[in-house]
Amino acid sequence: MEYSGIGYDLHRLVEGRKLMIGGVEVPFDKGSQGHSDGDVLAHALCDAILGAASLGDIGTHFLDSDPKWKGASSLIFLEHVAKMLADRRLRVVHVDAIVICERPKLGPHFPAMRAALGKALGLATDQINLKAKTNEGVDAVGRGEAIAAHAIATVRQH
Ligand code: MG
């Protein structure tokens, strides 16, 4: 059997923070606000995978009040989620995601992100598809005040 799940996340972009996306630091003058490293793509993927496995959401498993996760790499969340699935004889077979921000350009960083995400999830890079969009200048994302991500995951029972 195969199952699918969706994920969404948004983080404010602020000065004085690194911009971590898909486990990669993207050079930019702002970064994602958040308790962990604020990796919007990793968080959306976590929720998509947890959804496909009927395991709730990222907030249930990684409390944002827990000092253990302060500044943590969100790749740890993905590794943990992959292990939770393995314990239930489930595995991720494919993920697809859209990252939305006005700047910077993300396409050049996708190969590194796919490699980092693949390592965390135990997937080959061709099982991870990433897409970048702008918000055409509309709303907070369009004004460069925030970054958002949508994701979908397909999980198989074996
Ligand atoms: Mg988040």
GROMACS .gro file of C-alpha atoms and ligand atoms in nm:
model
  159
    1MET     CA    1   0.000   0.000   0.000
    2GLU     CA    2   0.105   0.358  -0.066
    3TYR     CA    3  -0.001   0.662   0.129
    4SER     CA    4   0.043   1.033   0.066
    5GLY     CA    5   0.067   1.330   0.299
    6ILE     CA    6   0.090   1.707   0.262
    7GLY     CA    7   0.295   1.960   0.454
    8TYR     CA    8   0.314   2.337   0.474
    9ASP     CA    9   0.529   2.580   0.667
   10LEU     CA   10   0.614   2.949   0.679
   11HIS     CA   11   0.884   3.138   0.865
   12ARG     CA   12   0.947   3.508   0.906
   13LEU     CA   13   1.269   3.632   0.747
   14VAL     CA   14   1.472   3.843   0.988
   15GLU     CA   15   1.820   3.989   1.010
   16GLY     CA   16   2.081   3.814   1.220
   17ARG     CA   17   1.971   3.459   1.136
   18LYS     CA   18   2.113   3.208   0.891
   19LEU     CA   19   1.891   3.110   0.600
   20MET     CA   20   1.874   2.731   0.627
   21ILE     CA   21   1.670   2.560   0.355
   22GLY     CA   22   1.671   2.186   0.297
   23GLY     CA   23   1.968   2.144   0.529
   24VAL     CA   24   2.179   2.392   0.332
   25GLU     CA   25   2.286   2.741   0.437
   26VAL     CA   26   2.187   2.976   0.156
   27PRO     CA   27   2.386   3.303   0.153
   28PHE     CA   28   2.142   3.591   0.211
   29ASP     CA   29   2.112   3.905   0.425
   30LYS     CA   30   1.822   3.758   0.625
   31GLY     CA   31   1.736   3.420   0.775
   32SER     CA   32   1.440   3.224   0.909
   33GLN     CA   33   1.314   3.304   1.256
   34GLY     CA   34   1.242   2.993   1.459
   35HIS     CA   35   1.318   2.785   1.766
   36SER     CA   36   1.525   2.536   1.566
   37ASP     CA   37   1.727   2.644   1.262
   38GLY     CA   38   1.396   2.752   1.101
   39ASP     CA   39   1.436   2.529   0.796
   40VAL     CA   40   1.100   2.584   0.624
   41LEU     CA   41   1.154   2.308   0.366
   42ALA     CA   42   1.262   2.045   0.618
   43HIS     CA   43   0.961   2.131   0.834
   44ALA     CA   44   0.712   2.105   0.547
   45LEU     CA   45   0.868   1.772   0.447
   46CYS     CA   46   0.845   1.644   0.805
   47ASP     CA   47   0.475   1.724   0.813
   48ALA     CA   48   0.415   1.564   0.473
   49ILE     CA   49   0.592   1.243   0.576
   50LEU     CA   50   0.425   1.231   0.918
   51GLY     CA   51   0.092   1.288   0.745
   52ALA     CA   52   0.147   1.002   0.500
   53ALA     CA   53   0.230   0.775   0.794
   54SER     CA   54  -0.069   0.900   1.001
   55LEU     CA   55   0.170   1.009   1.274
   56GLY     CA   56   0.041   1.359   1.344
   57ASP     CA   57   0.257   1.665   1.288
   58ILE     CA   58   0.596   1.810   1.361
   59GLY     CA   59   0.474   2.005   1.666
   60THR     CA   60   0.361   1.681   1.833
   61HIS     CA   61   0.702   1.518   1.805
   62PHE     CA   62   0.938   1.816   1.834
   63LEU     CA   63   0.796   2.068   2.083
   64ASP     CA   64   0.911   2.421   2.000
   65SER     CA   65   0.939   2.489   2.374
   66ASP     CA   66   1.190   2.204   2.421
   67PRO     CA   67   1.541   2.345   2.483
   68LYS     CA   68   1.677   2.030   2.318
   69TRP     CA   69   1.568   2.166   1.978
   70LYS     CA   70   1.688   2.525   2.024
   71GLY     CA   71   1.901   2.603   1.719
   72ALA     CA   72   1.888   2.236   1.618
   73SER     CA   73   1.945   2.130   1.258
   74SER     CA   74   1.606   2.035   1.118
   75LEU     CA   75   1.774   1.747   0.937
   76ILE     CA   76   1.766   1.576   1.278
   77PHE     CA   77   1.386   1.595   1.265
   78LEU     CA   78   1.383   1.428   0.924
   79GLU     CA   79   1.622   1.155   1.043
   80HIS     CA   80   1.398   1.094   1.343
   81VAL     CA   81   1.084   1.083   1.128
   82ALA     CA   82   1.249   0.836   0.886
   83LYS     CA   83   1.332   0.613   1.184
   84MET     CA   84   0.975   0.636   1.316
   85LEU     CA   85   0.854   0.514   0.977
   86ALA     CA   86   1.109   0.232   0.962
   87ASP     CA   87   0.987   0.111   1.303
   88ARG     CA   88   0.640   0.079   1.144
   89ARG     CA   89   0.768  -0.096   0.831
   90LEU     CA   90   0.704   0.218   0.626
   91ARG     CA   91   0.946   0.399   0.401
   92VAL     CA   92   0.938   0.719   0.201
   93VAL     CA   93   0.950   0.651  -0.171
   94HIS     CA   94   0.919   1.006  -0.307
   95VAL     CA   95   0.883   1.366  -0.196
   96ASP     CA   96   0.805   1.680  -0.394
   97ALA     CA   97   0.815   2.034  -0.259
   98ILE     CA   98   0.776   2.399  -0.353
   99VAL     CA   99   0.971   2.669  -0.171
  100ILE     CA  100   0.828   3.019  -0.211
  101CYS     CA  101   1.033   3.332  -0.156
  102GLU     CA  102   1.098   3.652  -0.344
  103ARG     CA  103   1.475   3.633  -0.299
  104PRO     CA  104   1.730   3.475  -0.309
  105LYS     CA  105   1.731   3.245  -0.612
  106LEU     CA  106   1.713   2.889  -0.484
  107GLY     CA  107   1.757   2.677  -0.797
  108PRO     CA  108   2.138   2.678  -0.782
  109HIS     CA  109   2.120   2.534  -0.428
  110PHE     CA  110   1.878   2.252  -0.509
  111PRO     CA  111   2.146   1.987  -0.584
  112ALA     CA  112   2.303   2.043  -0.240
  113MET     CA  113   1.960   2.044  -0.072
  114ARG     CA  114   1.856   1.720  -0.244
  115ALA     CA  115   2.181   1.559  -0.133
  116ALA     CA  116   2.137   1.676   0.229
  117LEU     CA  117   1.770   1.576   0.243
  118GLY     CA  118   1.844   1.243   0.078
  119LYS     CA  119   2.111   1.166   0.335
  120ALA     CA  120   1.874   1.250   0.623
  121LEU     CA  121   1.585   1.048   0.480
  122GLY     CA  122   1.784   0.761   0.329
  123LEU     CA  123   1.663   0.851  -0.022
  124ALA     CA  124   1.838   0.882  -0.358
  125THR     CA  125   1.840   1.232  -0.501
  126ASP     CA  126   1.601   1.127  -0.780
  127GLN     CA  127   1.340   1.050  -0.512
  128ILE     CA  128   1.345   1.417  -0.408
  129ASN     CA  129   1.201   1.687  -0.633
  130LEU     CA  130   1.229   2.055  -0.544
  131LYS     CA  131   1.069   2.358  -0.707
  132ALA     CA  132   1.113   2.730  -0.645
  133LYS     CA  133   0.852   3.002  -0.689
  134THR     CA  134   0.828   3.370  -0.612
  135ASN     CA  135   0.505   3.521  -0.482
  136GLU     CA  136   0.503   3.784  -0.758
  137GLY     CA  137   0.551   4.060  -0.502
  138VAL     CA  138   0.217   3.981  -0.336
  139ASP     CA  139   0.162   3.955   0.041
  140ALA     CA  140   0.426   3.910   0.313
  141VAL     CA  141   0.616   3.646   0.115
  142GLY     CA  142   0.619   3.875  -0.188
  143ARG     CA  143   0.752   4.163   0.022
  144GLY     CA  144   1.038   3.942   0.140
  145GLU     CA  145   0.911   3.927   0.498
  146ALA     CA  146   0.862   3.550   0.500
  147ILE     CA  147   0.948   3.224   0.327
  148ALA     CA  148   0.700   2.939   0.278
  149ALA     CA  149   0.708   2.579   0.161
  150HIS     CA  150   0.457   2.318   0.050
  151ALA     CA  151   0.544   1.949   0.033
  152ILE     CA  152   0.394   1.614  -0.053
  153ALA     CA  153   0.533   1.276   0.045
  154THR     CA  154   0.456   0.925  -0.074
  155VAL     CA  155   0.513   0.646   0.175
  156ARG     CA  156   0.504   0.271   0.111
  157GLN     CA  157   0.441  -0.015   0.351
  158HIS     CA  158   0.669  -0.317   0.308
  159MG      MG  159   0.865   2.559   1.087
   0.00000   0.00000   0.00000
